[in-house]
mmCIF file of C-alpha atoms in Angstrom:
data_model
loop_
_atom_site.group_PDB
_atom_site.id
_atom_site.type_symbol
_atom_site.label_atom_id
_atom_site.label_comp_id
_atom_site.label_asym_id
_atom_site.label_seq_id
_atom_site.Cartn_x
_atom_site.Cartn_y
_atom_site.Cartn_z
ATOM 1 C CA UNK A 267 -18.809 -0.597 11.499
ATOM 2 C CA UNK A 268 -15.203 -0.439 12.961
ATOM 3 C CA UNK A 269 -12.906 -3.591 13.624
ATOM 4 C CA UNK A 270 -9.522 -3.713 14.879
ATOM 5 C CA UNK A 271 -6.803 -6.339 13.093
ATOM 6 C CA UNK A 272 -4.344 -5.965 16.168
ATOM 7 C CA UNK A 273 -3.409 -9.417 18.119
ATOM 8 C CA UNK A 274 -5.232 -11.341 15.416
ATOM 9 C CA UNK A 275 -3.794 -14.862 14.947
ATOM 10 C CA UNK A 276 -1.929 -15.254 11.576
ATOM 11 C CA UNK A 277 -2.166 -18.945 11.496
ATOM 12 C CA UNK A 278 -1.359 -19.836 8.079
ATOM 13 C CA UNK A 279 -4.738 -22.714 7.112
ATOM 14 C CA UNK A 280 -4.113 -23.694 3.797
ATOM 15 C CA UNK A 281 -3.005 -23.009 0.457
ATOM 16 C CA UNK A 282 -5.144 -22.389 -2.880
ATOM 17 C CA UNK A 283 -4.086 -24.521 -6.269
ATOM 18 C CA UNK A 284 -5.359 -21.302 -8.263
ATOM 19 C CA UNK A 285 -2.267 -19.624 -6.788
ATOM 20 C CA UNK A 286 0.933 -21.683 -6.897
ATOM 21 C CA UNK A 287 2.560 -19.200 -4.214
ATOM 22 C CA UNK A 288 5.226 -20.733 -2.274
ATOM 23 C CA UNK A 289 3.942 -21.693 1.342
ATOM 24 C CA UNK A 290 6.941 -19.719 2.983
ATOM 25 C CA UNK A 291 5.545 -16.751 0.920
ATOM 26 C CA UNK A 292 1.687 -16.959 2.472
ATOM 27 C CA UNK A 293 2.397 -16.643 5.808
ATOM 28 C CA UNK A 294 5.275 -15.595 7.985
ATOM 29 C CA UNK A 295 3.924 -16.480 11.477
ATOM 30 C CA UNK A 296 4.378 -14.054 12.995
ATOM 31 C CA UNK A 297 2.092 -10.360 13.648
ATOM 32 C CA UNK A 298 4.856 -7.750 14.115
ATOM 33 C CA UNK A 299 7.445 -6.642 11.308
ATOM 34 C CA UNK A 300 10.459 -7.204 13.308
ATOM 35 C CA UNK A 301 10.441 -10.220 14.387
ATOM 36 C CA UNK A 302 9.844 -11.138 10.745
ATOM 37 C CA UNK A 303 12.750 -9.259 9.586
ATOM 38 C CA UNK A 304 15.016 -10.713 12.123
ATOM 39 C CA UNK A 305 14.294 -14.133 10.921
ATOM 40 C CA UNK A 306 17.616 -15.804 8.716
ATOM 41 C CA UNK A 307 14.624 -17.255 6.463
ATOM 42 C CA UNK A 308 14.570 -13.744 5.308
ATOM 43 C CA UNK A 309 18.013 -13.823 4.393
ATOM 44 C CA UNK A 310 19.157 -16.381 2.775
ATOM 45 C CA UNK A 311 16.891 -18.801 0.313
ATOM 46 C CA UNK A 312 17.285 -20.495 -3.342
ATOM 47 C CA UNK A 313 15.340 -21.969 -5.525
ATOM 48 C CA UNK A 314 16.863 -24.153 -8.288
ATOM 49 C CA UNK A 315 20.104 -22.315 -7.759
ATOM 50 C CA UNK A 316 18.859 -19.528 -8.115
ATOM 51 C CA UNK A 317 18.915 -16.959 -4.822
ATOM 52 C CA UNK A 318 14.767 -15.987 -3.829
ATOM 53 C CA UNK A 319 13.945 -12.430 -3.276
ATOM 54 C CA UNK A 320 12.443 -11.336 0.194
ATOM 55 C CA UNK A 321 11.847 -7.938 0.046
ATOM 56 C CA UNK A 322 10.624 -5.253 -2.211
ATOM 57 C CA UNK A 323 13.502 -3.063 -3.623
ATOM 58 C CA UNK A 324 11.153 0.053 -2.588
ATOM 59 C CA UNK A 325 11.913 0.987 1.057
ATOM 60 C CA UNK A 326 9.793 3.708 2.593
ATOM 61 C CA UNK A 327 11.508 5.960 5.412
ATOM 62 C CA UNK A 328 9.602 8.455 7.542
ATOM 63 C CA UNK A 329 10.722 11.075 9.924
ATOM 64 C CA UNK A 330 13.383 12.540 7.829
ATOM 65 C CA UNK A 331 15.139 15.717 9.261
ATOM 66 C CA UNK A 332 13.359 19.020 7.943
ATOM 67 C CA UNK A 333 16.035 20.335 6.349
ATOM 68 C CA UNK A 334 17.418 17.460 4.541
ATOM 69 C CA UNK A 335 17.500 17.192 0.568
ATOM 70 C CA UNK A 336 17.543 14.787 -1.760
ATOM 71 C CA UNK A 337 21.838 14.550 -1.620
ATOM 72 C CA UNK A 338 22.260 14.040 1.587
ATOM 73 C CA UNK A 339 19.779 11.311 1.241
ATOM 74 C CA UNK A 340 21.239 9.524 -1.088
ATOM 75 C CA UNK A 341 24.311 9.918 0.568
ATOM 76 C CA UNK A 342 23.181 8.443 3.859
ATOM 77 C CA UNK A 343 21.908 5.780 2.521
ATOM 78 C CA UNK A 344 24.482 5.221 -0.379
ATOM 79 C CA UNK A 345 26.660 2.271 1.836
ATOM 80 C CA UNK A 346 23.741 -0.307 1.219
ATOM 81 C CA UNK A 347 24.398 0.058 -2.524
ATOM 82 C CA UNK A 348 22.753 2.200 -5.609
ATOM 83 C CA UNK A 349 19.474 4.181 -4.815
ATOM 84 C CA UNK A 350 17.674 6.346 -6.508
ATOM 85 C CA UNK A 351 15.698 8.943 -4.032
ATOM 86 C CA UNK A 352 12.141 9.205 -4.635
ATOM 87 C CA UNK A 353 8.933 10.806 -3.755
ATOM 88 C CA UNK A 354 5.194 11.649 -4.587
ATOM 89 C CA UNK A 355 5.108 14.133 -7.517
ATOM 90 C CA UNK A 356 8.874 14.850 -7.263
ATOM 91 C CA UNK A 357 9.140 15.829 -11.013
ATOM 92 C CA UNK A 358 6.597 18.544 -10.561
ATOM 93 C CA UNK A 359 6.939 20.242 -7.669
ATOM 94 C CA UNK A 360 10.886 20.113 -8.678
ATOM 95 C CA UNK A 361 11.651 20.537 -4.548
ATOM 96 C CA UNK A 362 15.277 20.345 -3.033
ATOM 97 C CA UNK A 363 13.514 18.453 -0.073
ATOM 98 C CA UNK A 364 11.281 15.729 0.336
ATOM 99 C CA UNK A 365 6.910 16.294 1.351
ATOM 100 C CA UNK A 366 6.383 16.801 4.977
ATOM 101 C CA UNK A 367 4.496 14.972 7.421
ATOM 102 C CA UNK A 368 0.502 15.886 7.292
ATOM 103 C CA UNK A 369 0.060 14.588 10.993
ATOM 104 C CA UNK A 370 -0.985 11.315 9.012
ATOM 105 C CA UNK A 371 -0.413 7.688 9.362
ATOM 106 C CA UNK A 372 -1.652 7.359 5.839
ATOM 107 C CA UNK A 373 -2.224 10.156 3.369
ATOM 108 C CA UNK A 374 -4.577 8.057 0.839
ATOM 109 C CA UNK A 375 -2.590 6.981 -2.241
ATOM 110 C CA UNK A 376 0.487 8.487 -2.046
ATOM 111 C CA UNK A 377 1.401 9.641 1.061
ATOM 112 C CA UNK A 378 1.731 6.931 3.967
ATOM 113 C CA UNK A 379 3.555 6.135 7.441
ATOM 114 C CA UNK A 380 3.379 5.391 10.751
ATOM 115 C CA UNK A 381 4.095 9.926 12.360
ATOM 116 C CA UNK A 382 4.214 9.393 15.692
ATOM 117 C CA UNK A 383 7.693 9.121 17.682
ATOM 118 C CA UNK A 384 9.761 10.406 15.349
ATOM 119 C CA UNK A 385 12.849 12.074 17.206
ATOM 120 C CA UNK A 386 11.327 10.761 20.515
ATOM 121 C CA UNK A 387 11.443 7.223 20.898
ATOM 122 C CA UNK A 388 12.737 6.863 24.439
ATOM 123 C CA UNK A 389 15.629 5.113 23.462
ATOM 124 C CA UNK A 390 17.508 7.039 21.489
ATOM 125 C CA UNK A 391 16.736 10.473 23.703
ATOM 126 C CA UNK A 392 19.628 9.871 25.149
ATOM 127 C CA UNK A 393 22.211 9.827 22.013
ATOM 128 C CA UNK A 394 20.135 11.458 19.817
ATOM 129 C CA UNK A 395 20.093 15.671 19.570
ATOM 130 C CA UNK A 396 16.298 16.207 19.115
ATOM 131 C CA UNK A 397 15.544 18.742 16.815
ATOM 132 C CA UNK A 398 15.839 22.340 17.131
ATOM 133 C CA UNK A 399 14.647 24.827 15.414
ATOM 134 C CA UNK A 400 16.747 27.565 13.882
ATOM 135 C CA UNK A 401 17.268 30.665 11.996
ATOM 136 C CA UNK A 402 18.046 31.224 8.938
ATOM 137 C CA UNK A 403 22.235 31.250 9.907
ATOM 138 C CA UNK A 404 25.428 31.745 7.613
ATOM 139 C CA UNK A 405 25.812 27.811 8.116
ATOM 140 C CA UNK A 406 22.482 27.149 6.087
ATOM 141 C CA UNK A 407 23.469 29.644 3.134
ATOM 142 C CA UNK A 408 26.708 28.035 3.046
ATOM 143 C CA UNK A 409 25.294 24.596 3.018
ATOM 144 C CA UNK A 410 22.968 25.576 0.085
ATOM 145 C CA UNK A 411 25.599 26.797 -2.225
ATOM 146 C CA UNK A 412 25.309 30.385 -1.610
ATOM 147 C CA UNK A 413 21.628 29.996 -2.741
ATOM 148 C CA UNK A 414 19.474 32.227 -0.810
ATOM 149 C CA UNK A 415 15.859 30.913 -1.952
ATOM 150 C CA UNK A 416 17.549 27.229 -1.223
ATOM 151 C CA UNK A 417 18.295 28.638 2.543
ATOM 152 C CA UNK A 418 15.207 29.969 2.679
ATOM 153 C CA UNK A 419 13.573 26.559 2.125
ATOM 154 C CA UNK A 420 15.987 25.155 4.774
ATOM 155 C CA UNK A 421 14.713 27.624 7.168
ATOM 156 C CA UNK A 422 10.992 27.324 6.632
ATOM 157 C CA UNK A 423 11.493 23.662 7.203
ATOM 158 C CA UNK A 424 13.234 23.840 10.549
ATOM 159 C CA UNK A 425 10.616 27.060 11.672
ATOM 160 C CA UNK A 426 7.574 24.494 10.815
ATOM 161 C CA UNK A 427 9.091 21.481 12.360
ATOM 162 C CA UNK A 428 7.522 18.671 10.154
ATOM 163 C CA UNK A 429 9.475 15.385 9.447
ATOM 164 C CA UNK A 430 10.132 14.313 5.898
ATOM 165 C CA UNK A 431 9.697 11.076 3.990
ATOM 166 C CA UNK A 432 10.556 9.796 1.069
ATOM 167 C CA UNK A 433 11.250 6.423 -0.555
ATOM 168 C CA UNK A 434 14.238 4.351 -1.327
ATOM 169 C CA UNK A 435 14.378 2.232 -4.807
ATOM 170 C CA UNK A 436 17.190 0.013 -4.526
ATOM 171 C CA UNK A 437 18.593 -1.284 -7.288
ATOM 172 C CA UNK A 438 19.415 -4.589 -5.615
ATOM 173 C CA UNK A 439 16.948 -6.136 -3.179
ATOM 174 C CA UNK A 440 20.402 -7.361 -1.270
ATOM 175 C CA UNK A 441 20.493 -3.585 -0.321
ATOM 176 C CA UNK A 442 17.288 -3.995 1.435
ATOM 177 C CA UNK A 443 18.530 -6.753 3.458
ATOM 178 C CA UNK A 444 21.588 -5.075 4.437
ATOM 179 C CA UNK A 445 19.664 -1.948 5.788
ATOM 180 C CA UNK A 446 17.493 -3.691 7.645
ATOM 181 C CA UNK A 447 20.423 -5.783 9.160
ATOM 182 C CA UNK A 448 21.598 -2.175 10.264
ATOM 183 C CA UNK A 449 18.830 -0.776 11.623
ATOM 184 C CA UNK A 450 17.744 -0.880 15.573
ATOM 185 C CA UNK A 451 13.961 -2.444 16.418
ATOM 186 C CA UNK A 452 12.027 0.100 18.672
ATOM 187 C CA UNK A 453 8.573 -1.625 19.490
ATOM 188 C CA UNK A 454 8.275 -3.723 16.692
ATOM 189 C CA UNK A 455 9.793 -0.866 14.165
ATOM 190 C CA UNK A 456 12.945 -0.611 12.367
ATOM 191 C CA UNK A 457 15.075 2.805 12.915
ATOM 192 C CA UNK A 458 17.948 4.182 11.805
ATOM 193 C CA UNK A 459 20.167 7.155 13.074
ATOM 194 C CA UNK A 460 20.489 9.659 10.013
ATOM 195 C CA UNK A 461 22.138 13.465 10.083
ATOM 196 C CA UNK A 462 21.363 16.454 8.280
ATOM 197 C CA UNK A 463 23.419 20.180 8.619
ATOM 198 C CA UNK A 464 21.780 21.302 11.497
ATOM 199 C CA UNK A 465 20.196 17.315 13.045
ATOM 200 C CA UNK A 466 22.929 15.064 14.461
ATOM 201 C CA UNK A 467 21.564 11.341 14.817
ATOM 202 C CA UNK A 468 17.951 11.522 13.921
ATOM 203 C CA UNK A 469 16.495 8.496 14.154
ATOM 204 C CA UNK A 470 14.217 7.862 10.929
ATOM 205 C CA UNK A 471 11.702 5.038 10.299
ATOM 206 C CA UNK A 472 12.407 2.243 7.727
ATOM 207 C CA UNK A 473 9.586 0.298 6.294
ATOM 208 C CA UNK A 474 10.562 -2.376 4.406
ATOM 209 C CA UNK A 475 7.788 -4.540 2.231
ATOM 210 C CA UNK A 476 8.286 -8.139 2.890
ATOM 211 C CA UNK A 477 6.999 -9.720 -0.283
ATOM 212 C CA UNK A 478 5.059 -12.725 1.790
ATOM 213 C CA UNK A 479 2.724 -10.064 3.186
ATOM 214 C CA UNK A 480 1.550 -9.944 -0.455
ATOM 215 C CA UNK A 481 -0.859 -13.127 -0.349
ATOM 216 C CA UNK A 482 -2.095 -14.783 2.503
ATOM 217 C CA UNK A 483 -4.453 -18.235 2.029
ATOM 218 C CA UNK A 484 -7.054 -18.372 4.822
ATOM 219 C CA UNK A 485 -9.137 -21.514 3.885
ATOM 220 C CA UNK A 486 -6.996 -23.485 1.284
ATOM 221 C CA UNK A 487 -9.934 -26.247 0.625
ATOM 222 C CA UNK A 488 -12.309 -23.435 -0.849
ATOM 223 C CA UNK A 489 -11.594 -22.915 -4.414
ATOM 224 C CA UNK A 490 -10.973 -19.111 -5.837
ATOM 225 C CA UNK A 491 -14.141 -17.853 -7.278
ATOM 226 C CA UNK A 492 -13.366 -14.755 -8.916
ATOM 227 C CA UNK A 493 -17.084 -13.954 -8.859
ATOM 228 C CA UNK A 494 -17.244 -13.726 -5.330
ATOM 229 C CA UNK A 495 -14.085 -11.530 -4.926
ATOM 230 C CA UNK A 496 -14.030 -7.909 -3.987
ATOM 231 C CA UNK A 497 -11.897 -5.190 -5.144
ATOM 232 C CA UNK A 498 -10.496 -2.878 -1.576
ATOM 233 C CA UNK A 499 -9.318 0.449 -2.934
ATOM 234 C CA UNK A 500 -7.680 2.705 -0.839
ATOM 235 C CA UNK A 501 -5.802 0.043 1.265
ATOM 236 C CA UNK A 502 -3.670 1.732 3.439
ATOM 237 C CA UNK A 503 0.433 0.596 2.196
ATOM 238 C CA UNK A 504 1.696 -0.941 5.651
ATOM 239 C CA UNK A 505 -1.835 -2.831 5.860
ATOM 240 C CA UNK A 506 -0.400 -6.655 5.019
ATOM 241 C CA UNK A 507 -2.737 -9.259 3.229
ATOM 242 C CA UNK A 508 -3.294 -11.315 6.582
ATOM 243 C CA UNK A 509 -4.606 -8.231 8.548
ATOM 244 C CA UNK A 510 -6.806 -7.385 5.543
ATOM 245 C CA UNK A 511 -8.337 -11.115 5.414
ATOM 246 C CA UNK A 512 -8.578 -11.340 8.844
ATOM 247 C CA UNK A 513 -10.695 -7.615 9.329
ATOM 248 C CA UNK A 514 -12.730 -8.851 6.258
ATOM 249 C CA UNK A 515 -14.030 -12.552 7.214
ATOM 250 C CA UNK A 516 -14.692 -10.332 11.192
ATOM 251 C CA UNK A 517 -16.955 -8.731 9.164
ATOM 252 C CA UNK A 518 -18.286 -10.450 6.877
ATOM 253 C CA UNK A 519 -17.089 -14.127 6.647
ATOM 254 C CA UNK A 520 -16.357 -16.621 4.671
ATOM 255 C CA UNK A 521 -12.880 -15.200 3.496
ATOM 256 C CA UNK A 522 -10.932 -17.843 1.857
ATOM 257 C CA UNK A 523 -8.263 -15.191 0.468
ATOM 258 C CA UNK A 524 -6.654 -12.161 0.331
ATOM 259 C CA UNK A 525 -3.904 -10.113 -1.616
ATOM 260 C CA UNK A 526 -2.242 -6.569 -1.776
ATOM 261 C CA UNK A 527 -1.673 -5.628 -5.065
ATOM 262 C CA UNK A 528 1.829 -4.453 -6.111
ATOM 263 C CA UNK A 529 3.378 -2.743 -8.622
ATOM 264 C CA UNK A 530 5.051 -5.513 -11.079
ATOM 265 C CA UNK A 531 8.735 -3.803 -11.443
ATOM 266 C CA UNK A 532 9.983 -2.641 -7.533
ATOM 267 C CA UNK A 533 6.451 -5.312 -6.357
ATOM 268 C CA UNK A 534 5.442 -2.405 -3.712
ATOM 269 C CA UNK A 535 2.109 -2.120 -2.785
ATOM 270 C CA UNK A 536 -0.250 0.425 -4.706
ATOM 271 C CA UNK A 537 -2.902 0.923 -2.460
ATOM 272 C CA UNK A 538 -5.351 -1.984 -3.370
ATOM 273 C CA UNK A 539 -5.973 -5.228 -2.368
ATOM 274 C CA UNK A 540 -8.573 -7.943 -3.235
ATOM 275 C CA UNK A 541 -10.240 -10.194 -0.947
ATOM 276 C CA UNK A 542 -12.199 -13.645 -2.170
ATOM 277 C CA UNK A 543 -15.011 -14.858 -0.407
ATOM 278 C CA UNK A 544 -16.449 -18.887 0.086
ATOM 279 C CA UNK A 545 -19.995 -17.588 -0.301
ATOM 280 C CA UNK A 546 -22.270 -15.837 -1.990
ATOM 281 C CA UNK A 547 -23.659 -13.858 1.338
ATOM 282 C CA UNK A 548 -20.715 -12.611 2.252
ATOM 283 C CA UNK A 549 -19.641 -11.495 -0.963
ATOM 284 C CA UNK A 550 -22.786 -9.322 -1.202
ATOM 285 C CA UNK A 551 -23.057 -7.996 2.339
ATOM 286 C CA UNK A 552 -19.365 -6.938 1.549
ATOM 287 C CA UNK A 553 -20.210 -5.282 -1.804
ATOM 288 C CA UNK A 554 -23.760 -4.275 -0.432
ATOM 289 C CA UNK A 555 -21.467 -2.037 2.236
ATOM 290 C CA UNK A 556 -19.644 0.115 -0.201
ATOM 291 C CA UNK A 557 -17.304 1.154 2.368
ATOM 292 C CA UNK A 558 -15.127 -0.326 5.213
ATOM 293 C CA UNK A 559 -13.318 1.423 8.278
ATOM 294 C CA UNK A 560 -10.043 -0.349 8.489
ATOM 295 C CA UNK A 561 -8.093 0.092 12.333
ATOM 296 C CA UNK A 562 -5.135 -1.384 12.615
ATOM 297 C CA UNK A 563 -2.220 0.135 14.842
ATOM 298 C CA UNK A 564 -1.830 3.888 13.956
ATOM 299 C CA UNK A 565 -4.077 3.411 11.123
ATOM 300 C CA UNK A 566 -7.635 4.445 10.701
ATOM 301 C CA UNK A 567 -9.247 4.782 7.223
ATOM 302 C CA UNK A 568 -12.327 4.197 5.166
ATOM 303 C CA UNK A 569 -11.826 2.218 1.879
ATOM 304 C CA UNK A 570 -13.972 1.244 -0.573
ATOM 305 C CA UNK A 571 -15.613 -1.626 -1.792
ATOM 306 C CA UNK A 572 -16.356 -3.179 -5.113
ATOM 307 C CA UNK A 573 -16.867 -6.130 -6.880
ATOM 308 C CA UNK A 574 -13.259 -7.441 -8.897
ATOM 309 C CA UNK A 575 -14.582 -7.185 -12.136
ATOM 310 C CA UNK A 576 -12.793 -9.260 -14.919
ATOM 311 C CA UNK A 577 -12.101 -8.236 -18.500
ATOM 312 C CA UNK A 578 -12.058 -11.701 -20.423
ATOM 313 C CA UNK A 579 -15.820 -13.078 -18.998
ATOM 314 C CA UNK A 580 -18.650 -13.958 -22.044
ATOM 315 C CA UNK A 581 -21.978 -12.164 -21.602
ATOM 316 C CA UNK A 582 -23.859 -13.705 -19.178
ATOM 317 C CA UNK A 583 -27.080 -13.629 -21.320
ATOM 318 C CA UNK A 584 -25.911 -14.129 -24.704
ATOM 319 C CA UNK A 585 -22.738 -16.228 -23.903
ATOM 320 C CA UNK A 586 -21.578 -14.042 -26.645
ATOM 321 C CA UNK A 587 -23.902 -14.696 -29.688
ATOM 322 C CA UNK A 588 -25.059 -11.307 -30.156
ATOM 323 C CA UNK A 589 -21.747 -9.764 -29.715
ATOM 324 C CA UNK A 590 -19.669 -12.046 -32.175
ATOM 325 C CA UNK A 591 -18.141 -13.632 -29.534
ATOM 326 C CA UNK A 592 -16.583 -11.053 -27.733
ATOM 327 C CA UNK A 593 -16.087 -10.684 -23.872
ATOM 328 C CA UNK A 594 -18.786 -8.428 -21.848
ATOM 329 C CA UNK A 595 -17.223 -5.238 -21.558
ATOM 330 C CA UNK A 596 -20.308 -4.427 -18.229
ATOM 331 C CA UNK A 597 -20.418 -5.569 -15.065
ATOM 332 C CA UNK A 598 -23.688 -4.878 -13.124
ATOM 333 C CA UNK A 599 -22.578 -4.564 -9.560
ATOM 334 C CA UNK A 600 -26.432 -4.488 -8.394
ATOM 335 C CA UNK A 601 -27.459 -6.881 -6.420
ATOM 336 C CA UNK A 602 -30.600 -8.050 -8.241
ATOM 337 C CA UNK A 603 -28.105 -8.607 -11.340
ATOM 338 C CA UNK A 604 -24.328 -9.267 -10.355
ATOM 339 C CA UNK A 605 -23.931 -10.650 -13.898
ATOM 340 C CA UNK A 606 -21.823 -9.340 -17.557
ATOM 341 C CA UNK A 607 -23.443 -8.226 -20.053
ATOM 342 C CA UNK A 608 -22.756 -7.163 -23.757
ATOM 343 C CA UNK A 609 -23.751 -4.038 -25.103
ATOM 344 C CA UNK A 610 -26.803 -4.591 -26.735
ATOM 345 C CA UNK A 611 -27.813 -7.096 -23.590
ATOM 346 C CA UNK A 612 -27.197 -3.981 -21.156
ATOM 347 C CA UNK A 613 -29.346 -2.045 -23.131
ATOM 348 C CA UNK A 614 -32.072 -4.919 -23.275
ATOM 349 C CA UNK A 615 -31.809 -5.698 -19.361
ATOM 350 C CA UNK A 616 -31.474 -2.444 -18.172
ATOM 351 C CA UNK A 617 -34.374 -1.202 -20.059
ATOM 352 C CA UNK A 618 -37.306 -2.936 -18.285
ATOM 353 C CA UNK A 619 -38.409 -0.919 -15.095
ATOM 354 C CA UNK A 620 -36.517 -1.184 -11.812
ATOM 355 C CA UNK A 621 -32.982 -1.922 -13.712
ATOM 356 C CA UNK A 622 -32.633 1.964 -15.741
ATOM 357 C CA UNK A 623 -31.181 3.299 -12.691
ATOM 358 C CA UNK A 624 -28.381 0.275 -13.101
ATOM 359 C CA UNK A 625 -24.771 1.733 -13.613
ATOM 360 C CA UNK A 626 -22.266 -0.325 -15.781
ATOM 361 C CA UNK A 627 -18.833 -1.328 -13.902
ATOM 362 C CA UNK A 628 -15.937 -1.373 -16.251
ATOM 363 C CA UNK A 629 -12.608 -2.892 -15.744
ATOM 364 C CA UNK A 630 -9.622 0.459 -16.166
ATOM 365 C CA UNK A 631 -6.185 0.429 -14.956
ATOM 366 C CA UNK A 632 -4.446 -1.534 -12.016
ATOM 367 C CA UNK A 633 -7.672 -3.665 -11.289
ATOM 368 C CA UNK A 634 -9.374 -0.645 -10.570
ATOM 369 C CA UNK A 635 -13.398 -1.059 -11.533
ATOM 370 C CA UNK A 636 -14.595 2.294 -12.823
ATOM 371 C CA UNK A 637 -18.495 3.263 -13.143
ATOM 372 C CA UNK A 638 -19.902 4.451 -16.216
ATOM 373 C CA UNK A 639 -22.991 6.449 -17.804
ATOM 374 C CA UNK A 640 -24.383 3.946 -20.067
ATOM 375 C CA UNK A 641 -25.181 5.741 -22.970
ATOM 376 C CA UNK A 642 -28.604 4.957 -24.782
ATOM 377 C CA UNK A 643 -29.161 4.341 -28.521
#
């Protein structure tokens, strides 16, 4: 089943106690990035004196020239203020030049943004040289030092065509700010013109993460239940918390909540979210489903679905008196059990017929529930 999150209303409803979020930060009121970003709200804020961060220092930029490296990054983007120049496995592959585009809004974990347009948008035709593509000239060996493997690399790139990306960590979020305050809005997307040694004026993509599209509160009156919230991996990065509540209660609902985790240093998404239900029959028809198509804008992607297990909940059949008090380490995700167990209540349970085929959920890293083999004694 397929559901599109574009025109929804992003009404901000209410606010939950169990979060103490700052109302500003639920909801911006608005459904397209720019007109977010363009907002002096977004600028300018303090709290008790002291000045409130908008943005994540982590900027994502897509449609990079081909034959671009990591200098001439850096130096492009060096005015807003110290950067370090970053991409998917960059330490391993050890490349001079940012991944390429895999004709992919969203390339599952890692790789992510919005291809299309790059070096066309119909503005900057006119003042932008689109690209061309080249030999392998004297003016790319020279650029690469004299390094003829390095020119090589810049000539593949140019011969194939694909745009790079790459992401931005800032080391101030005021950086952030200021290169958004630079760039030019082309339907509800930030651009800005960047060169390379053979690309004059390319216009890249910059995707800033507004920290209030972290949370959004959809039913403030309902209280969190964290036994009735789901865990979404997979969540596509530019997919904000209001168009994942608002896709899930389509579906399902009863969604009183929803969230995109973030990573706690640079507080960029990581590709998860969580979503809390009102009710117990939406919570299981959303578990029950295993999967969701998510559609929203250029993006198009299953993710899966499981129940947020915890790691500090007593055993739901002992309350801990056969395991000396210690929290169930097993989550039965089941629908005929949806409770935690203990070890030696697993093995009790899940030994009587109908409940052996049962598999354990286990809490790993970044709120990620991981199935297990149970193993018998």
């Amino acid at each position: 089943m397929m559901l599109k999150s574009d025109n929804f209303s992003t009404q901000h409803i209410g606010r939950s106690s169990l979060f103490p979020i700052d109302d500003g930060l639920l909801d911006d009121g608005h459904n397209d990035q720019v007109g977010v970003l363009n907002s002096p709200n977004c600028y300018t804020g303090h709290q008790n004196g002291e000045r409130i961060e908008r943005f994540s220092r982590k900027v994502f930029v897509g449609g990079l020239p081909p034959d671009i490296d990591e200098d001439e990054i850096t130096a492009s983007f060096r005015r807003f203020g110290p950067l370090v120049v970053d991409w998917p496995h960059k330490a391993e592959s050890k490349s001079y030049f940012p991944p390429k585009d895999c004709s992919s809004p969203d390339y599952g974990d890692d790789y992510d943004y919005d291809h299309q347009d790059y070096g066309y948008v119909s503005t900057f035709r006119k003042r932008c040289v689109e690209p061309q593509r080249q030999t392998c000239s004297v003016q790319m060996l020279q650029h690469s030092g004299g390094d003829f493997m390095k020119s090589r690399l810049h000539y593949a790139a140019l011969k194939y065509g694909k745009y790079g990306y790459a992401f931005l960590l800032f080391q101030e979020e005021s950086s952030v700010q200021a290169l958004i305050e630079a760039c030019i809005e082309e339907d509800s997307k930030l651009y800005l013109c960047v060169s390379s040694p053979t690309i004059k004026d390319k216009p890249v993509q910059i995707r800033p993460w507004n920290l209030s599209d972290s949370d959004f509160v959809m039913d403030g009156s309902q209280p969190l239940d964290p036994r009735k919230t789901i865990f979404v991996g997979g969540v596509p990065r530019p997919l904000r918390a209001v168009e994942l509540a608002m896709i899930m209660d389509r579906l399902y609902g009863g969604v009183c909540y929803a969230g995109i985790d973030t990573d706690p240093e640079l507080k960029y998404p990581k590709g998860a979210g969580r979503v809390a239900f009102s009710n117990q029959q939406s919570y299981i028809a959303a578990i029950s489903a295993r999967f969701v198509q998510l559609q929203h804008g250029d993006i198009d992607k299953r993710v899966e679905v499981k129940p947020y297990v915890l790691d500090d909940q007593m055993c739901d059949e002992c309350q801990g008196a056969r395991c000396s008090g210690k929290f169930a380490p097993f989550f039965c995700a089941n629908v005929t059990c949806l409770q935690y167990y203990c070890e030696f209540c697993w093995a009790n349970i899940h030994s009587r017929a109908g409940r052996e085929f049962h598999k354990p959920l286990v809490k790993e890293g970044a709120d990620r529930p991981r199935q297990i083999h149970f193993r018998w004694n």
